[in-house]
C-alpha cells in the first residue's frame, strides 16, 4: 500500500510552499497531482513553470470554498489524498483586512472538509482506508513565547494573536472536529516560518533581498529582536510527504528547523551574503540600508518549535542549515529577475506603499 501512488489534490499549489510541494510530488514519478488555486495576488502560474505541462499534473483555477468544483475534482480525478495549503497567509494583510482570512482559511477549509467527507464516505473500503486529508497550518496558532520559554509542542495550548493566526486556528479546530466527529482521516501540521525560492516578496526574507538589491530601505519592525524559527521550504515539503505517508490520523505534527534567529540577525546575514554575492554598485555594505520602523500591531515576540515527535516517530530531519538555505534563496532571487518583475504587479506596489509609505524610521 502506497499513499503516494495515486492522485493528490494540492490546494494553494500555485503559492510558495504549494508550488515547491507540487514539484516534489511530480518528481517522484508515481504520483499525479491536481492543483486547485484561486490565483490570488500570492498565487502565480509561473511558480509551477514547466510542470504545468506535465501529463501527471492538472492545474485548476478556482476557490476551495466552491462546493461544486471541489466535489467534482475529488470525483473526476479519483483523489486519494488532499493536502490543504490554500490560505491567505500574510499577518500584516490580516491586520488591514481580516475578512478575507476568515473566508478562505475558515469557510474555505470547512468546505474542503465537507466535500472530502462526503467523497470519502462513499469510497470502497480499501480506498477509504488509504485516504488522507493533510491540513497545513502554522506555529502562529500557539501565540507568542517569552525568551526563556520552552519551544511549542503538539501539546501547547492555542493562543492566536493575529487575525491570520486566529483564522488558521479556526481551521485547525474544524479539522480536529471532522476527525473526531465524522472519522475523516485527517492530520494537521503546524510549521514554523518557511523561506526559499518563490516566496512572495511581502514576507521578511524575499522583501529584504529585493529591497536591498534595489537600493531601498530594509524596514525592520520595532527593535528587531523578535525571534522566528526558520525552515527551508524543501525540508517542510519532505515533512509533509512523510506525514502523508506514515502519520497517524487524528494527530497533529509540529514541524520546525530549530533555527531560532532574531529579525536583526536574519537581515544582517542577508546583507553580508549580498555584500559577497552581489556587491553594491555604490560600495559599502547593504547594512547601511537597514531602517528601524514602527512595530507591527500585536507583534508576536518569539516562535520556536520542538519537532521531536516528527523526528522520533517518522524519522524526519531537516537537511538544510539556515546559512546554506539562505545562500540558495538569495541566489535564486538574483538569478530570476523575470519572476521578480512578474510578481511585482501594480497591486504589489500598492501594498508596499500602503504598508510602508506612512512608516517613517523609528
Ligand atoms: P502563499 O500565500 O504563498 O500561497 C497561498 C496560495 O493559496 C496562493 O497560491 C493563493 O492563490 C492560494 N489561495 C488563496 N486563497 C485561495 C482560495 N480561496 N482557494 C484556492 N486557493 C487559494 O502561502 P504559503 O507561504 O505557500 O503558505 C501555504 C500554507 O502553509 C498556508 O496554509 C500557510 O498558512 C501555511 N504555512 C506557511 C508558512 C510560511 O512560513 N510561509 C509557515 C507555516 C504554515
Ligand atoms: P513575516 O515574514 O511576515 O512572517 P510572520 O509574521 O508570519 O512570522 O515576518 C517575519 C518577521 O519579520 C516578523 O517578526 C515580522 C518581521 N518583519 C519585519 O521586521 N519587517 C518587514 O517588513 C516584514 C514583512 C516582517
Short mmCIF file of C-alpha atoms and ligand atoms in Angstrom, two decimals:
data_model
loop_
_atom_site.label_atom_id
_atom_site.label_comp_id
_atom_site.label_asym_id
_atom_site.label_seq_id
_atom_site.Cartn_x
_atom_site.Cartn_y
_atom_site.Cartn_z
CA UNK A 1 0.00 0.00 0.00
CA UNK A 2 1.46 3.33 -1.04
CA UNK A 3 -0.28 6.54 -0.16
CA UNK A 4 1.87 8.38 -2.67
CA UNK A 5 0.97 6.29 -5.69
CA UNK A 6 -2.37 7.85 -6.66
CA UNK A 7 -3.72 11.33 -7.23
CA UNK A 8 -3.13 14.08 -4.69
CA UNK A 9 -5.26 17.24 -4.65
CA UNK A 10 -2.98 20.10 -3.59
CA UNK A 11 -4.82 23.31 -2.76
CA UNK A 12 -2.82 26.54 -2.89
CA UNK A 13 -0.35 24.79 -5.20
CA UNK A 14 0.50 27.97 -7.12
CA UNK A 15 1.77 29.68 -3.95
CA UNK A 16 5.17 29.49 -2.29
CA UNK A 17 5.09 26.21 -0.35
CA UNK A 18 2.44 24.64 -2.59
CA UNK A 19 4.48 25.07 -5.78
CA UNK A 20 7.55 23.59 -4.13
CA UNK A 21 5.42 20.67 -2.90
CA UNK A 22 3.82 20.03 -6.30
CA UNK A 23 7.31 19.94 -7.84
CA UNK A 24 8.36 17.33 -5.27
CA UNK A 25 5.29 15.21 -5.89
CA UNK A 26 5.65 15.29 -9.67
CA UNK A 27 9.37 14.50 -9.43
CA UNK A 28 8.53 11.21 -7.68
CA UNK A 29 7.23 9.72 -10.91
CA UNK A 30 4.41 7.67 -9.33
CA UNK A 31 2.05 10.48 -8.28
CA UNK A 32 -0.46 12.56 -10.21
CA UNK A 33 -1.37 15.98 -8.89
CA UNK A 34 -4.43 18.17 -9.23
CA UNK A 35 -3.56 21.71 -8.19
CA UNK A 36 -6.51 23.87 -7.13
CA UNK A 37 -5.59 27.52 -6.70
CA UNK A 38 -7.60 30.72 -6.81
CA UNK A 39 -4.59 32.68 -8.10
CA UNK A 40 -4.91 35.48 -5.57
CA UNK A 41 -2.17 38.11 -5.55
CA UNK A 42 0.07 35.44 -3.95
CA UNK A 43 -0.52 32.66 -6.46
CA UNK A 44 1.14 32.56 -9.86
CA UNK A 45 1.09 30.03 -12.70
CA UNK A 46 4.75 30.78 -13.31
CA UNK A 47 5.54 29.24 -9.90
CA UNK A 48 4.66 25.90 -11.48
CA UNK A 49 6.73 26.57 -14.63
CA UNK A 50 7.32 23.54 -16.80
CA UNK A 51 5.33 21.13 -14.60
CA UNK A 52 2.20 22.93 -15.78
CA UNK A 53 2.63 20.84 -18.91
CA UNK A 54 3.34 17.53 -17.16
CA UNK A 55 0.94 14.73 -18.16
CA UNK A 56 0.64 13.90 -14.44
CA UNK A 57 -0.42 17.41 -13.47
CA UNK A 58 -3.75 19.18 -13.85
CA UNK A 59 -3.99 22.83 -12.88
CA UNK A 60 -7.41 24.20 -11.96
CA UNK A 61 -8.02 27.87 -11.21
CA UNK A 62 -10.72 28.00 -8.53
CA UNK A 63 -11.71 28.59 -4.95
CA UNK A 64 -11.58 25.99 -2.15
CA UNK A 65 -14.89 27.47 -0.98
CA UNK A 66 -16.58 26.40 -4.25
CA UNK A 67 -18.61 23.32 -3.28
CA UNK A 68 -19.47 22.02 -6.73
CA UNK A 69 -15.94 22.48 -8.01
CA UNK A 70 -14.28 20.68 -5.08
CA UNK A 71 -16.82 17.82 -5.23
CA UNK A 72 -16.25 17.44 -8.96
CA UNK A 73 -12.45 17.44 -8.68
CA UNK A 74 -12.47 14.78 -5.97
CA UNK A 75 -14.74 12.52 -8.05
CA UNK A 76 -13.35 13.10 -11.51
CA UNK A 77 -9.73 12.59 -10.53
CA UNK A 78 -10.37 9.78 -8.00
CA UNK A 79 -8.34 11.71 -5.46
CA UNK A 80 -6.53 9.60 -2.84
CA UNK A 81 -5.28 12.45 -0.65
CA UNK A 82 -5.86 16.15 -0.11
CA UNK A 83 -3.10 18.47 1.07
CA UNK A 84 -4.62 21.81 2.01
CA UNK A 85 -2.25 24.75 1.67
CA UNK A 86 -4.68 27.29 0.21
CA UNK A 87 -4.82 30.27 2.53
CA UNK A 88 -4.47 33.96 3.00
CA UNK A 89 -1.08 33.99 4.70
CA UNK A 90 0.33 37.42 5.46
CA UNK A 91 -0.04 38.70 9.03
CA UNK A 92 0.28 42.36 8.01
CA UNK A 93 -2.51 41.99 5.44
CA UNK A 94 -4.68 40.28 8.06
CA UNK A 95 -4.31 43.37 10.23
CA UNK A 96 -5.54 45.57 7.36
CA UNK A 97 -8.41 43.23 6.35
CA UNK A 98 -9.27 40.12 8.38
CA UNK A 99 -12.45 39.15 6.47
CA UNK A 100 -10.65 37.52 3.53
CA UNK A 101 -8.71 35.41 6.05
CA UNK A 102 -11.89 34.08 7.65
CA UNK A 103 -13.45 33.44 4.24
CA UNK A 104 -10.62 31.33 2.82
CA UNK A 105 -8.91 29.93 5.89
CA UNK A 106 -12.06 29.04 7.86
CA UNK A 107 -15.01 28.90 5.43
CA UNK A 108 -12.87 27.53 2.60
CA UNK A 109 -11.34 24.83 4.80
CA UNK A 110 -14.79 23.92 6.11
CA UNK A 111 -15.98 23.40 2.54
CA UNK A 112 -12.97 21.23 1.69
CA UNK A 113 -13.61 19.14 4.80
CA UNK A 114 -17.31 18.74 3.97
CA UNK A 115 -16.66 17.74 0.38
CA UNK A 116 -13.80 15.43 1.37
CA UNK A 117 -16.03 13.77 3.96
CA UNK A 118 -18.92 13.24 1.50
CA UNK A 119 -16.49 11.80 -1.05
CA UNK A 120 -14.55 9.64 1.43
CA UNK A 121 -17.73 8.13 2.90
CA UNK A 122 -18.68 6.67 -0.47
CA UNK A 123 -15.29 5.19 -1.35
CA UNK A 124 -14.85 1.41 -1.39
CA UNK A 125 -13.39 0.20 1.94
CA UNK A 126 -9.81 -0.29 0.65
CA UNK A 127 -9.72 3.29 -0.74
CA UNK A 128 -11.36 4.65 2.41
CA UNK A 129 -8.58 3.16 4.48
CA UNK A 130 -5.88 4.79 2.37
CA UNK A 131 -7.47 8.26 2.00
CA UNK A 132 -5.85 11.15 3.90
CA UNK A 133 -6.64 14.84 4.42
CA UNK A 134 -3.49 16.75 5.45
CA UNK A 135 -4.14 20.26 6.67
CA UNK A 136 -1.12 22.57 6.63
CA UNK A 137 -1.09 25.05 9.48
CA UNK A 138 1.31 27.30 11.34
CA UNK A 139 3.14 27.73 14.62
CA UNK A 140 1.39 31.10 14.98
CA UNK A 141 -1.74 29.40 16.37
CA UNK A 142 0.17 28.87 19.63
CA UNK A 143 0.76 32.57 20.24
CA UNK A 144 4.00 34.09 21.47
CA UNK A 145 6.83 32.72 23.66
CA UNK A 146 8.97 34.60 26.16
CA UNK A 147 12.73 34.37 25.62
CA UNK A 148 13.29 31.60 28.19
CA UNK A 149 10.16 29.55 27.44
CA UNK A 150 10.41 26.02 26.08
CA UNK A 151 9.56 25.62 22.38
CA UNK A 152 5.99 24.81 21.27
CA UNK A 153 4.96 21.18 21.04
CA UNK A 154 1.76 19.44 19.90
CA UNK A 155 0.52 19.84 23.48
CA UNK A 156 0.87 23.64 23.56
CA UNK A 157 -2.45 25.45 24.08
CA UNK A 158 -3.85 27.51 21.21
CA UNK A 159 -3.48 31.27 21.79
CA UNK A 160 -3.60 33.01 18.39
CA UNK A 161 -2.79 36.71 18.43
CA UNK A 162 -3.23 37.99 14.86
CA UNK A 163 -6.31 37.69 12.66
CA UNK A 164 -4.21 35.40 10.42
CA UNK A 165 -3.33 33.12 13.34
CA UNK A 166 -6.93 33.16 14.60
CA UNK A 167 -8.25 32.11 11.19
CA UNK A 168 -5.70 29.28 10.95
CA UNK A 169 -6.62 28.20 14.49
CA UNK A 170 -10.30 28.12 13.48
CA UNK A 171 -9.45 25.88 10.54
CA UNK A 172 -7.31 23.58 12.73
CA UNK A 173 -10.21 23.15 15.15
CA UNK A 174 -12.56 22.24 12.29
CA UNK A 175 -10.08 19.63 11.03
CA UNK A 176 -9.87 18.16 14.52
CA UNK A 177 -13.68 18.11 14.78
CA UNK A 178 -14.11 16.39 11.40
CA UNK A 179 -11.82 13.62 12.54
CA UNK A 180 -13.34 13.33 15.99
CA UNK A 181 -16.99 13.59 14.96
CA UNK A 182 -17.09 12.00 11.50
CA UNK A 183 -13.93 9.90 11.48
CA UNK A 184 -12.43 11.73 8.48
CA UNK A 185 -8.78 10.53 8.29
CA UNK A 186 -7.30 13.98 8.77
CA UNK A 187 -3.93 15.16 10.10
CA UNK A 188 -2.71 18.66 10.91
CA UNK A 189 0.81 20.05 10.64
CA UNK A 190 1.93 23.21 12.44
CA UNK A 191 5.09 24.56 10.87
CA UNK A 192 7.44 27.42 11.66
CA UNK A 193 8.49 30.20 9.25
CA UNK A 194 9.48 28.89 5.83
CA UNK A 195 11.88 30.52 3.40
CA UNK A 196 13.21 29.62 -0.05
CA UNK A 197 12.59 30.15 -3.77
CA UNK A 198 9.26 31.62 -4.98
CA UNK A 199 8.18 33.16 -1.68
CA UNK A 200 6.07 36.22 -2.40
CA UNK A 201 8.14 39.33 -1.60
CA UNK A 202 5.80 40.64 1.07
CA UNK A 203 7.42 38.28 3.61
CA UNK A 204 10.58 39.21 5.52
CA UNK A 205 13.32 37.33 3.64
CA UNK A 206 12.37 37.98 -0.01
CA UNK A 207 11.33 41.56 0.81
CA UNK A 208 14.76 42.24 2.29
CA UNK A 209 16.64 40.57 -0.59
CA UNK A 210 14.75 42.56 -3.22
CA UNK A 211 14.73 45.89 -1.33
CA UNK A 212 18.46 45.56 -0.68
CA UNK A 213 19.36 44.88 -4.30
CA UNK A 214 17.07 47.74 -5.44
CA UNK A 215 18.80 50.21 -3.11
CA UNK A 216 15.66 50.59 -0.98
CA UNK A 217 15.38 50.71 2.84
CA UNK A 218 15.26 47.42 4.78
CA UNK A 219 12.33 48.02 7.16
CA UNK A 220 12.80 46.18 10.47
CA UNK A 221 9.76 46.40 12.75
CA UNK A 222 10.26 47.59 16.33
CA UNK A 223 13.59 46.67 17.90
CA UNK A 224 14.21 43.73 15.54
CA UNK A 225 14.62 41.32 18.46
CA UNK A 226 11.55 39.22 17.58
CA UNK A 227 12.60 35.61 17.10
CA UNK A 228 11.43 33.22 14.39
CA UNK A 229 12.34 29.55 13.84
CA UNK A 230 13.30 29.23 10.16
CA UNK A 231 12.84 26.14 8.00
CA UNK A 232 13.92 25.74 4.38
CA UNK A 233 10.81 25.11 2.25
CA UNK A 234 12.10 21.81 0.82
CA UNK A 235 12.51 20.43 4.32
CA UNK A 236 8.90 21.40 5.04
CA UNK A 237 7.78 19.60 1.87
CA UNK A 238 9.69 16.46 2.89
CA UNK A 239 7.97 16.60 6.28
CA UNK A 240 4.54 16.91 4.63
CA UNK A 241 5.16 13.88 2.41
CA UNK A 242 6.42 11.86 5.36
CA UNK A 243 3.31 12.79 7.38
CA UNK A 244 1.06 11.92 4.44
CA UNK A 245 2.77 8.56 4.05
CA UNK A 246 3.14 7.49 7.64
CA UNK A 247 1.49 9.95 10.05
CA UNK A 248 -1.23 8.77 12.43
CA UNK A 249 -4.71 10.02 11.56
CA UNK A 250 -6.22 12.45 14.02
CA UNK A 251 -2.77 13.58 15.15
CA UNK A 252 -1.04 16.89 14.79
CA UNK A 253 2.66 17.27 13.98
CA UNK A 254 4.82 20.25 14.86
CA UNK A 255 7.39 20.99 12.12
CA UNK A 256 10.36 23.28 12.66
CA UNK A 257 14.01 23.76 11.93
CA UNK A 258 15.18 24.71 15.44
CA UNK A 259 16.99 27.58 13.71
CA UNK A 260 15.94 30.43 16.00
CA UNK A 261 17.13 33.85 14.93
CA UNK A 262 16.16 37.44 15.65
CA UNK A 263 14.98 39.53 12.72
CA UNK A 264 18.12 41.68 13.10
CA UNK A 265 20.27 38.56 12.76
CA UNK A 266 18.39 37.40 9.65
CA UNK A 267 18.57 40.79 7.94
CA UNK A 268 22.25 41.14 8.91
CA UNK A 269 23.03 37.76 7.32
CA UNK A 270 21.16 38.70 4.13
CA UNK A 271 23.21 41.92 3.92
CA UNK A 272 26.51 40.12 4.49
CA UNK A 273 25.74 37.43 1.89
CA UNK A 274 24.60 40.02 -0.63
CA UNK A 275 27.77 42.06 0.00
CA UNK A 276 29.68 38.99 -1.16
CA UNK A 277 27.35 37.66 -3.88
CA UNK A 278 26.16 40.94 -5.41
CA UNK A 279 28.25 43.89 -4.13
CA UNK A 280 26.59 47.33 -4.06
CA UNK A 281 27.45 49.39 -7.11
CA UNK A 282 27.95 52.40 -4.81
CA UNK A 283 30.31 50.50 -2.46
CA UNK A 284 29.73 49.98 1.27
CA UNK A 285 27.51 47.36 2.90
CA UNK A 286 23.82 46.68 2.42
CA UNK A 287 23.62 47.02 6.21
CA UNK A 288 23.62 50.79 5.60
CA UNK A 289 20.08 50.39 4.16
CA UNK A 290 18.63 48.95 7.40
CA UNK A 291 15.84 51.17 8.77
CA UNK A 292 14.02 50.51 12.04
CA UNK A 293 10.33 51.33 11.55
CA UNK A 294 7.33 51.38 13.93
CA UNK A 295 6.32 47.93 15.13
CA UNK A 296 3.58 45.66 13.75
CA UNK A 297 0.41 45.79 15.90
CA UNK A 298 0.26 42.81 18.26
CA UNK A 299 3.68 41.58 17.04
CA UNK A 300 4.45 38.12 18.50
CA UNK A 301 7.82 38.15 20.20
CA UNK A 302 9.09 34.64 19.70
CA UNK A 303 8.15 31.39 17.97
CA UNK A 304 10.11 28.17 18.47
CA UNK A 305 9.17 24.61 17.59
CA UNK A 306 10.08 21.30 19.17
CA UNK A 307 9.67 18.78 16.34
CA UNK A 308 10.74 15.80 18.43
CA UNK A 309 7.54 13.83 17.69
CA UNK A 310 8.03 14.12 13.93
CA UNK A 311 11.73 13.29 14.24
CA UNK A 312 11.19 10.37 16.61
CA UNK A 313 8.04 8.79 15.13
CA UNK A 314 8.54 9.46 11.45
CA UNK A 315 12.32 9.85 11.20
CA UNK A 316 12.20 13.31 9.61
CA UNK A 317 15.16 15.67 9.97
CA UNK A 318 15.73 18.96 8.18
CA UNK A 319 18.56 18.65 5.67
CA UNK A 320 19.34 22.34 5.09
CA UNK A 321 21.07 24.64 7.58
CA UNK A 322 19.91 28.25 7.69
CA UNK A 323 23.11 29.74 6.16
CA UNK A 324 23.05 27.17 3.36
CA UNK A 325 19.33 27.66 2.63
CA UNK A 326 19.62 31.44 2.82
CA UNK A 327 22.51 31.49 0.34
CA UNK A 328 20.50 29.29 -2.03
CA UNK A 329 17.46 31.53 -1.63
CA UNK A 330 19.40 34.74 -2.30
CA UNK A 331 20.98 33.08 -5.34
CA UNK A 332 17.53 32.13 -6.64
CA UNK A 333 16.18 35.68 -6.35
CA UNK A 334 19.28 37.12 -8.03
CA UNK A 335 19.02 34.59 -10.86
CA UNK A 336 15.29 35.07 -11.50
CA UNK A 337 14.69 38.76 -12.30
CA UNK A 338 11.90 37.81 -14.71
CA UNK A 339 9.93 36.11 -11.90
CA UNK A 340 10.54 39.13 -9.68
CA UNK A 341 9.27 41.52 -12.36
CA UNK A 342 6.15 39.46 -12.96
CA UNK A 343 5.09 39.18 -9.32
CA UNK A 344 5.79 42.84 -8.57
CA UNK A 345 2.44 43.82 -10.05
CA UNK A 346 0.73 47.20 -9.58
CA UNK A 347 -1.18 45.54 -6.71
CA UNK A 348 2.14 44.64 -5.09
CA UNK A 349 3.44 48.19 -5.41
CA UNK A 350 0.19 49.48 -3.94
CA UNK A 351 0.58 47.10 -0.97
CA UNK A 352 4.17 48.22 -0.35
CA UNK A 353 3.09 51.88 -0.50
CA UNK A 354 0.20 51.26 1.92
CA UNK A 355 2.22 49.17 4.32
CA UNK A 356 5.49 51.10 4.39
CA UNK A 357 4.64 54.54 2.98
CA UNK A 358 3.47 56.02 6.27
CA UNK A 359 6.04 54.10 8.35
CA UNK A 360 8.89 56.53 8.73
CA UNK A 361 12.05 55.35 10.53
CA UNK A 362 11.52 54.88 14.27
P1 LIG B 1 1.20 31.75 -0.16
O1 LIG B 1 0.48 32.98 0.26
O2 LIG B 1 2.48 31.87 -0.90
O3 LIG B 1 0.24 30.85 -1.08
C1 LIG B 1 -1.11 30.64 -0.80
C2 LIG B 1 -1.77 30.12 -2.07
O4 LIG B 1 -3.16 29.87 -1.78
C3 LIG B 1 -1.73 31.10 -3.23
O5 LIG B 1 -1.32 30.45 -4.40
C4 LIG B 1 -3.19 31.57 -3.36
O6 LIG B 1 -3.54 31.92 -4.69
C5 LIG B 1 -3.93 30.35 -2.87
N1 LIG B 1 -5.28 30.66 -2.37
C6 LIG B 1 -5.63 31.67 -1.51
N2 LIG B 1 -6.97 31.64 -1.30
C7 LIG B 1 -7.46 30.58 -2.00
C8 LIG B 1 -8.74 30.02 -2.14
N3 LIG B 1 -9.81 30.55 -1.55
N4 LIG B 1 -8.88 28.93 -2.93
C9 LIG B 1 -7.81 28.38 -3.56
N5 LIG B 1 -6.57 28.88 -3.46
C10 LIG B 1 -6.40 29.96 -2.68
O7 LIG B 1 1.36 30.89 1.16
P2 LIG B 1 2.47 29.85 1.61
O8 LIG B 1 3.52 30.55 2.35
O9 LIG B 1 2.81 28.98 0.46
O10 LIG B 1 1.64 29.01 2.68
C11 LIG B 1 0.92 27.84 2.32
C12 LIG B 1 0.27 27.26 3.55
O11 LIG B 1 1.25 26.95 4.53
C13 LIG B 1 -0.73 28.20 4.21
O12 LIG B 1 -1.83 27.45 4.66
C14 LIG B 1 0.04 28.76 5.40
O13 LIG B 1 -0.82 29.11 6.45
C15 LIG B 1 0.92 27.58 5.76
N6 LIG B 1 2.20 27.93 6.41
C16 LIG B 1 3.03 28.84 5.84
C17 LIG B 1 4.24 29.13 6.46
C18 LIG B 1 5.22 30.12 5.86
O14 LIG B 1 6.19 30.48 6.53
N7 LIG B 1 5.06 30.54 4.63
C19 LIG B 1 4.58 28.51 7.66
C20 LIG B 1 3.68 27.57 8.21
C21 LIG B 1 2.49 27.30 7.56
P1 LIG B 2 6.82 37.58 8.11
O1 LIG B 2 7.74 37.15 7.02
O2 LIG B 2 5.70 38.50 7.78
O3 LIG B 2 6.30 36.25 8.82
P2 LIG B 2 5.45 36.08 10.21
O4 LIG B 2 4.89 37.38 10.62
O5 LIG B 2 4.39 35.12 9.75
O6 LIG B 2 6.41 35.50 11.18
O7 LIG B 2 7.68 38.27 9.25
C1 LIG B 2 8.76 37.60 9.88
C2 LIG B 2 9.29 38.53 10.96
O8 LIG B 2 9.86 39.68 10.33
C3 LIG B 2 8.22 39.04 11.90
O9 LIG B 2 8.75 39.15 13.21
C4 LIG B 2 7.90 40.43 11.36
C5 LIG B 2 9.23 40.87 10.79
N1 LIG B 2 9.16 41.80 9.64
C6 LIG B 2 9.88 42.99 9.66
O10 LIG B 2 10.58 43.31 10.65
N2 LIG B 2 9.79 43.82 8.58
C7 LIG B 2 9.03 43.53 7.50
O11 LIG B 2 8.97 44.34 6.54
C8 LIG B 2 8.33 42.28 7.47
C9 LIG B 2 7.48 41.89 6.30
C10 LIG B 2 8.42 41.45 8.57
#
